mmCIF file with all atom_site columns, C-alpha atoms in Angstrom:
data_model
loop_
_atom_site.group_PDB
_atom_site.id
_atom_site.type_symbol
_atom_site.label_atom_id
_atom_site.label_alt_id
_atom_site.label_comp_id
_atom_site.label_asym_id
_atom_site.label_entity_id
_atom_site.label_seq_id
_atom_site.pdbx_PDB_ins_code
_atom_site.Cartn_x
_atom_site.Cartn_y
_atom_site.Cartn_z
_atom_site.occupancy
_atom_site.B_iso_or_equiv
_atom_site.pdbx_formal_charge
_atom_site.auth_seq_id
_atom_site.auth_comp_id
_atom_site.auth_asym_id
_atom_site.auth_atom_id
_atom_site.pdbx_PDB_model_num
ATOM 1   C CA . MET A 1 1   ? -44.539 -34.193 5.348  1.00 36.00 ? 294 MET A CA 1
ATOM 2   C CA . ALA A 1 2   ? -47.381 -36.125 7.004  1.00 41.00 ? 295 ALA A CA 1
ATOM 3   C CA . GLY A 1 3   ? -49.525 -37.718 4.219  1.00 44.00 ? 296 GLY A CA 1
ATOM 4   C CA . ASP A 1 4   ? -47.307 -38.104 1.453  1.00 45.00 ? 297 ASP A CA 1
ATOM 5   C CA . GLY A 1 5   ? -46.746 -41.661 1.806  1.00 46.00 ? 298 GLY A CA 1
ATOM 6   C CA . GLN A 1 6   ? -43.059 -41.672 2.973  1.00 50.00 ? 299 GLN A CA 1
ATOM 7   C CA . GLN A 1 7   ? -41.972 -42.648 6.498  1.00 52.00 ? 300 GLN A CA 1
ATOM 8   C CA . LYS A 1 8   ? -38.864 -41.783 7.954  1.00 67.00 ? 301 LYS A CA 1
ATOM 9   C CA . ARG A 1 9   ? -36.322 -44.797 8.309  1.00 79.00 ? 302 ARG A CA 1
ATOM 10  C CA . VAL A 1 10  ? -35.020 -45.186 11.902 1.00 86.00 ? 303 VAL A CA 1
ATOM 11  C CA . PRO A 1 11  ? -31.349 -45.358 11.702 1.00 91.00 ? 304 PRO A CA 1
ATOM 12  C CA . ARG A 1 12  ? -29.746 -48.344 13.109 1.00 96.00 ? 305 ARG A CA 1
ATOM 13  C CA . ALA A 1 13  ? -26.087 -49.050 14.437 1.00 97.00 ? 306 ALA A CA 1
ATOM 14  C CA . GLU A 1 14  ? -25.284 -50.900 11.227 1.00 97.00 ? 307 GLU A CA 1
ATOM 15  C CA . ASP A 1 15  ? -26.056 -48.089 9.222  1.00 96.00 ? 308 ASP A CA 1
ATOM 16  C CA . MET A 1 16  ? -24.180 -45.353 10.972 1.00 98.00 ? 309 MET A CA 1
ATOM 17  C CA . ARG A 1 17  ? -20.787 -45.896 9.429  1.00 97.00 ? 310 ARG A CA 1
ATOM 18  C CA . HIS A 1 18  ? -22.195 -45.502 5.805  1.00 97.00 ? 311 HIS A CA 1
ATOM 19  C CA . ILE A 1 19  ? -24.095 -42.399 7.112  1.00 97.00 ? 312 ILE A CA 1
ATOM 20  C CA . ALA A 1 20  ? -20.741 -40.647 8.458  1.00 98.00 ? 313 ALA A CA 1
ATOM 21  C CA . GLN A 1 21  ? -19.100 -41.472 5.206  1.00 97.00 ? 314 GLN A CA 1
ATOM 22  C CA . GLY A 1 22  ? -21.892 -40.232 3.026  1.00 96.00 ? 315 GLY A CA 1
ATOM 23  C CA . PHE A 1 23  ? -21.927 -37.085 5.110  1.00 96.00 ? 316 PHE A CA 1
ATOM 24  C CA . VAL A 1 24  ? -18.154 -36.472 4.570  1.00 96.00 ? 317 VAL A CA 1
ATOM 25  C CA . GLU A 1 25  ? -18.660 -36.780 0.787  1.00 95.00 ? 318 GLU A CA 1
ATOM 26  C CA . ARG A 1 26  ? -21.751 -34.421 0.923  1.00 92.00 ? 319 ARG A CA 1
ATOM 27  C CA . VAL A 1 27  ? -20.172 -31.695 2.599  1.00 91.00 ? 320 VAL A CA 1
ATOM 28  C CA . THR A 1 28  ? -16.708 -31.926 1.369  1.00 90.00 ? 321 THR A CA 1
ATOM 29  C CA . VAL A 1 29  ? -17.728 -31.418 -2.332 1.00 88.00 ? 322 VAL A CA 1
ATOM 30  C CA . GLY A 1 30  ? -16.134 -28.233 -3.268 1.00 83.00 ? 323 GLY A CA 1
ATOM 31  C CA . ARG A 1 31  ? -14.496 -27.336 0.074  1.00 85.00 ? 324 ARG A CA 1
ATOM 32  C CA . ARG A 1 32  ? -11.259 -28.340 1.652  1.00 86.00 ? 325 ARG A CA 1
ATOM 33  C CA . LEU A 1 33  ? -12.402 -29.749 4.784  1.00 89.00 ? 326 LEU A CA 1
ATOM 34  C CA . PRO A 1 34  ? -10.108 -32.062 6.703  1.00 91.00 ? 327 PRO A CA 1
ATOM 35  C CA . LEU A 1 35  ? -12.658 -34.377 7.681  1.00 96.00 ? 328 LEU A CA 1
ATOM 36  C CA . ASP A 1 36  ? -10.440 -37.710 7.876  1.00 96.00 ? 329 ASP A CA 1
ATOM 37  C CA . PHE A 1 37  ? -12.063 -39.231 10.945 1.00 97.00 ? 330 PHE A CA 1
ATOM 38  C CA . SER A 1 38  ? -8.970  -38.223 13.124 1.00 96.00 ? 331 SER A CA 1
ATOM 39  C CA . VAL A 1 39  ? -9.247  -36.823 16.506 1.00 95.00 ? 332 VAL A CA 1
ATOM 40  C CA . LYS A 1 40  ? -8.088  -33.384 15.384 1.00 95.00 ? 333 LYS A CA 1
ATOM 41  C CA . SER A 1 41  ? -10.731 -33.342 12.842 1.00 97.00 ? 334 SER A CA 1
ATOM 42  C CA . LEU A 1 42  ? -13.000 -32.914 15.526 1.00 97.00 ? 335 LEU A CA 1
ATOM 43  C CA . ARG A 1 43  ? -12.084 -28.921 15.374 1.00 95.00 ? 336 ARG A CA 1
ATOM 44  C CA . VAL A 1 44  ? -13.409 -28.784 11.987 1.00 95.00 ? 337 VAL A CA 1
ATOM 45  C CA . VAL A 1 45  ? -16.726 -30.285 13.475 1.00 96.00 ? 338 VAL A CA 1
ATOM 46  C CA . ASP A 1 46  ? -16.873 -27.627 16.085 1.00 95.00 ? 339 ASP A CA 1
ATOM 47  C CA . PHE A 1 47  ? -16.760 -24.958 13.352 1.00 92.00 ? 340 PHE A CA 1
ATOM 48  C CA . LEU A 1 48  ? -19.381 -26.427 10.989 1.00 93.00 ? 341 LEU A CA 1
ATOM 49  C CA . VAL A 1 49  ? -21.785 -26.729 13.968 1.00 94.00 ? 342 VAL A CA 1
ATOM 50  C CA . ASP A 1 50  ? -21.067 -23.161 14.615 1.00 91.00 ? 343 ASP A CA 1
ATOM 51  C CA . GLU A 1 51  ? -21.601 -22.500 11.025 1.00 89.00 ? 344 GLU A CA 1
ATOM 52  C CA . LEU A 1 52  ? -25.045 -24.009 11.130 1.00 90.00 ? 345 LEU A CA 1
ATOM 53  C CA . ARG A 1 53  ? -25.651 -21.715 14.433 1.00 88.00 ? 346 ARG A CA 1
ATOM 54  C CA . SER A 1 54  ? -24.551 -18.710 12.390 1.00 85.00 ? 347 SER A CA 1
ATOM 55  C CA . GLY A 1 55  ? -27.590 -18.971 10.092 1.00 79.00 ? 348 GLY A CA 1
ATOM 56  C CA . ALA A 1 56  ? -25.382 -19.482 7.196  1.00 71.00 ? 349 ALA A CA 1
ATOM 57  C CA . VAL A 1 57  ? -27.217 -22.918 6.384  1.00 74.00 ? 350 VAL A CA 1
ATOM 58  C CA . GLU A 1 58  ? -30.569 -22.895 4.984  1.00 79.00 ? 351 GLU A CA 1
ATOM 59  C CA . GLN A 1 59  ? -33.076 -23.815 8.059  1.00 77.00 ? 352 GLN A CA 1
ATOM 60  C CA . GLY A 1 60  ? -34.245 -27.010 6.434  1.00 78.00 ? 353 GLY A CA 1
ATOM 61  C CA . LEU A 1 61  ? -30.877 -28.822 6.075  1.00 86.00 ? 354 LEU A CA 1
ATOM 62  C CA . ILE A 1 62  ? -29.719 -28.079 9.500  1.00 91.00 ? 355 ILE A CA 1
ATOM 63  C CA . ALA A 1 63  ? -31.350 -31.254 11.415 1.00 90.00 ? 356 ALA A CA 1
ATOM 64  C CA . ARG A 1 64  ? -29.787 -33.107 8.395  1.00 91.00 ? 357 ARG A CA 1
ATOM 65  C CA . ASN A 1 65  ? -26.415 -31.780 9.047  1.00 93.00 ? 358 ASN A CA 1
ATOM 66  C CA . LEU A 1 66  ? -26.437 -32.193 12.648 1.00 95.00 ? 359 LEU A CA 1
ATOM 67  C CA . PHE A 1 67  ? -27.378 -35.831 12.220 1.00 96.00 ? 360 PHE A CA 1
ATOM 68  C CA . GLY A 1 68  ? -24.348 -36.161 9.921  1.00 96.00 ? 361 GLY A CA 1
ATOM 69  C CA . LEU A 1 69  ? -22.259 -34.442 12.181 1.00 97.00 ? 362 LEU A CA 1
ATOM 70  C CA . GLY A 1 70  ? -22.977 -36.700 15.061 1.00 97.00 ? 363 GLY A CA 1
ATOM 71  C CA . ALA A 1 71  ? -22.595 -39.634 12.756 1.00 98.00 ? 364 ALA A CA 1
ATOM 72  C CA . TYR A 1 72  ? -19.161 -38.495 11.900 1.00 98.00 ? 365 TYR A CA 1
ATOM 73  C CA . VAL A 1 73  ? -18.261 -38.005 15.779 1.00 98.00 ? 366 VAL A CA 1
ATOM 74  C CA . GLY A 1 74  ? -19.586 -41.393 16.562 1.00 98.00 ? 367 GLY A CA 1
ATOM 75  C CA . GLU A 1 75  ? -17.643 -42.795 13.919 1.00 98.00 ? 368 GLU A CA 1
ATOM 76  C CA . VAL A 1 76  ? -14.403 -40.939 15.132 1.00 97.00 ? 369 VAL A CA 1
ATOM 77  C CA . LEU A 1 77  ? -15.084 -42.610 18.538 1.00 97.00 ? 370 LEU A CA 1
ATOM 78  C CA . VAL A 1 78  ? -15.350 -46.029 16.730 1.00 97.00 ? 371 VAL A CA 1
ATOM 79  C CA . ARG A 1 79  ? -12.075 -45.497 14.520 1.00 96.00 ? 372 ARG A CA 1
ATOM 80  C CA . ASN A 1 80  ? -9.913  -43.814 17.444 1.00 95.00 ? 373 ASN A CA 1
ATOM 81  C CA . ALA A 1 81  ? -11.450 -44.774 20.747 1.00 94.00 ? 374 ALA A CA 1
ATOM 82  C CA . GLY A 1 82  ? -12.309 -48.329 20.577 1.00 93.00 ? 375 GLY A CA 1
ATOM 83  C CA . ALA A 1 83  ? -16.283 -47.527 20.550 1.00 96.00 ? 376 ALA A CA 1
ATOM 84  C CA . GLU A 1 84  ? -18.914 -49.404 18.896 1.00 97.00 ? 377 GLU A CA 1
ATOM 85  C CA . TRP A 1 85  ? -22.155 -48.495 17.453 1.00 98.00 ? 378 TRP A CA 1
ATOM 86  C CA . VAL A 1 86  ? -25.123 -49.630 19.233 1.00 98.00 ? 379 VAL A CA 1
ATOM 87  C CA . ASP A 1 87  ? -28.826 -49.975 18.808 1.00 98.00 ? 380 ASP A CA 1
ATOM 88  C CA . LEU A 1 88  ? -30.243 -48.302 22.129 1.00 97.00 ? 381 LEU A CA 1
ATOM 89  C CA . ASP A 1 89  ? -32.785 -49.882 24.270 1.00 96.00 ? 382 ASP A CA 1
ATOM 90  C CA . GLU A 1 90  ? -36.030 -48.280 25.290 1.00 96.00 ? 383 GLU A CA 1
ATOM 91  C CA . ASP A 1 91  ? -34.833 -46.879 28.399 1.00 96.00 ? 384 ASP A CA 1
ATOM 92  C CA . GLN A 1 92  ? -31.670 -45.422 26.602 1.00 95.00 ? 385 GLN A CA 1
ATOM 93  C CA . ARG A 1 93  ? -33.749 -44.127 23.875 1.00 95.00 ? 386 ARG A CA 1
ATOM 94  C CA . GLY A 1 94  ? -35.557 -42.207 26.419 1.00 95.00 ? 387 GLY A CA 1
ATOM 95  C CA . TYR A 1 95  ? -32.568 -40.817 27.952 1.00 95.00 ? 388 TYR A CA 1
ATOM 96  C CA . PHE A 1 96  ? -30.795 -40.021 24.973 1.00 94.00 ? 389 PHE A CA 1
ATOM 97  C CA . ARG A 1 97  ? -33.560 -39.070 22.784 1.00 93.00 ? 390 ARG A CA 1
ATOM 98  C CA . GLN A 1 98  ? -31.628 -40.968 19.916 1.00 94.00 ? 391 GLN A CA 1
ATOM 99  C CA . TRP A 1 99  ? -32.165 -44.602 18.540 1.00 95.00 ? 392 TRP A CA 1
ATOM 100 C CA . VAL A 1 100 ? -28.403 -45.115 18.287 1.00 98.00 ? 393 VAL A CA 1
ATOM 101 C CA . GLY A 1 101 ? -25.441 -44.461 20.477 1.00 97.00 ? 394 GLY A CA 1
ATOM 102 C CA . VAL A 1 102 ? -21.767 -45.844 20.716 1.00 97.00 ? 395 VAL A CA 1
ATOM 103 C CA . ARG A 1 103 ? -20.426 -48.350 23.406 1.00 97.00 ? 396 ARG A CA 1
ATOM 104 C CA . MET A 1 104 ? -17.289 -47.236 24.906 1.00 95.00 ? 397 MET A CA 1
ATOM 105 C CA . GLY A 1 105 ? -14.710 -49.684 25.802 1.00 91.00 ? 398 GLY A CA 1
ATOM 106 C CA . ASP A 1 106 ? -15.453 -49.423 29.442 1.00 92.00 ? 399 ASP A CA 1
ATOM 107 C CA . GLY A 1 107 ? -19.093 -50.380 28.640 1.00 94.00 ? 400 GLY A CA 1
ATOM 108 C CA . MET A 1 108 ? -20.558 -46.814 28.802 1.00 95.00 ? 401 MET A CA 1
ATOM 109 C CA . VAL A 1 109 ? -23.130 -45.737 26.428 1.00 96.00 ? 402 VAL A CA 1
ATOM 110 C CA . ARG A 1 110 ? -22.713 -42.624 24.891 1.00 96.00 ? 403 ARG A CA 1
ATOM 111 C CA . SER A 1 111 ? -24.575 -40.318 22.427 1.00 96.00 ? 404 SER A CA 1
ATOM 112 C CA . PRO A 1 112 ? -22.445 -38.413 19.849 1.00 97.00 ? 405 PRO A CA 1
ATOM 113 C CA . LEU A 1 113 ? -25.667 -37.134 18.014 1.00 96.00 ? 406 LEU A CA 1
ATOM 114 C CA . GLY A 1 114 ? -26.993 -35.753 21.260 1.00 95.00 ? 407 GLY A CA 1
ATOM 115 C CA . LYS A 1 115 ? -23.615 -34.362 22.004 1.00 95.00 ? 408 LYS A CA 1
ATOM 116 C CA . VAL A 1 116 ? -23.391 -32.628 18.400 1.00 96.00 ? 409 VAL A CA 1
ATOM 117 C CA . GLY A 1 117 ? -27.101 -31.011 19.192 1.00 94.00 ? 410 GLY A CA 1
ATOM 118 C CA . ASN A 1 118 ? -25.754 -29.735 22.724 1.00 93.00 ? 411 ASN A CA 1
ATOM 119 C CA . ARG A 1 119 ? -22.897 -28.108 20.889 1.00 94.00 ? 412 ARG A CA 1
ATOM 120 C CA . TYR A 1 120 ? -25.521 -26.536 18.359 1.00 94.00 ? 413 TYR A CA 1
ATOM 121 C CA . GLU A 1 121 ? -27.846 -25.227 20.976 1.00 91.00 ? 414 GLU A CA 1
ATOM 122 C CA . GLY A 1 122 ? -25.362 -24.172 23.635 1.00 86.00 ? 415 GLY A CA 1
ATOM 123 C CA . GLY A 1 123 ? -22.311 -23.497 21.896 1.00 76.00 ? 416 GLY A CA 1
ATOM 124 C CA . GLY A 1 124 ? -19.192 -22.219 23.496 1.00 74.00 ? 417 GLY A CA 1
ATOM 125 C CA . GLU A 1 125 ? -16.060 -23.882 24.241 1.00 77.00 ? 418 GLU A CA 1
ATOM 126 C CA . GLU A 1 126 ? -17.504 -26.062 27.179 1.00 78.00 ? 419 GLU A CA 1
ATOM 127 C CA . GLU A 1 127 ? -19.677 -27.924 24.555 1.00 87.00 ? 420 GLU A CA 1
ATOM 128 C CA . SER A 1 128 ? -16.532 -28.550 22.188 1.00 94.00 ? 421 SER A CA 1
ATOM 129 C CA . LEU A 1 129 ? -16.439 -31.908 20.338 1.00 95.00 ? 422 LEU A CA 1
ATOM 130 C CA . GLU A 1 130 ? -12.798 -31.935 20.390 1.00 94.00 ? 423 GLU A CA 1
ATOM 131 C CA . ARG A 1 131 ? -12.803 -31.558 24.252 1.00 93.00 ? 424 ARG A CA 1
ATOM 132 C CA . TYR A 1 132 ? -15.698 -34.287 24.528 1.00 93.00 ? 425 TYR A CA 1
ATOM 133 C CA . TYR A 1 133 ? -13.221 -36.734 22.927 1.00 94.00 ? 426 TYR A CA 1
ATOM 134 C CA . LEU A 1 134 ? -10.227 -35.789 24.848 1.00 91.00 ? 427 LEU A CA 1
ATOM 135 C CA . THR A 1 135 ? -12.189 -35.915 28.177 1.00 91.00 ? 428 THR A CA 1
ATOM 136 C CA . LEU A 1 136 ? -14.181 -38.884 27.450 1.00 90.00 ? 429 LEU A CA 1
ATOM 137 C CA . PRO A 1 137 ? -13.846 -41.818 30.012 1.00 83.00 ? 430 PRO A CA 1
ATOM 138 C CA . GLY A 1 138 ? -13.528 -45.552 28.726 1.00 78.00 ? 431 GLY A CA 1
ATOM 139 C CA . ARG A 1 139 ? -11.349 -44.498 25.496 1.00 80.00 ? 432 ARG A CA 1
ATOM 140 C CA . VAL A 1 140 ? -9.253  -47.186 24.398 1.00 78.00 ? 433 VAL A CA 1
ATOM 141 C CA . ARG A 1 141 ? -6.534  -46.534 22.123 1.00 71.00 ? 434 ARG A CA 1
ATOM 142 C CA . VAL A 1 142 ? -6.779  -48.234 18.798 1.00 67.00 ? 435 VAL A CA 1
ATOM 143 C CA . ALA A 1 143 ? -4.069  -49.130 16.605 1.00 62.00 ? 436 ALA A CA 1
ATOM 144 C CA . ALA A 1 144 ? -3.719  -47.507 13.407 1.00 57.00 ? 437 ALA A CA 1
#
């Protein structure tokens, strides 16, 4: 709340792996969710975003969960597609409406946080995060 003396910290690229891991630990407590940072786990992310859309989650937790899911999707790109977390410049922040994104192997910057928001707002198979990964240009195969 405004005036409570607390400022929201702006996420940085260097924080995102930790944020993604913390999200996984938080949402898997008591639930058997296969969130293992694999490409196939993006189906679970689609399901979780749809769960948020259904109203099953307290309204105050939706933004936090969407951010965590976006961090998770970005980390899947880092671990599996040769992407790297980057702090966005002023123009990129204006375009993506985010502070961080990922740079793909082809040099293009993408916003997994924004993509999760699109899935939440629009829903539907055309906004699938699994499909996003599979059709994303610039992916580089990463050795396990």
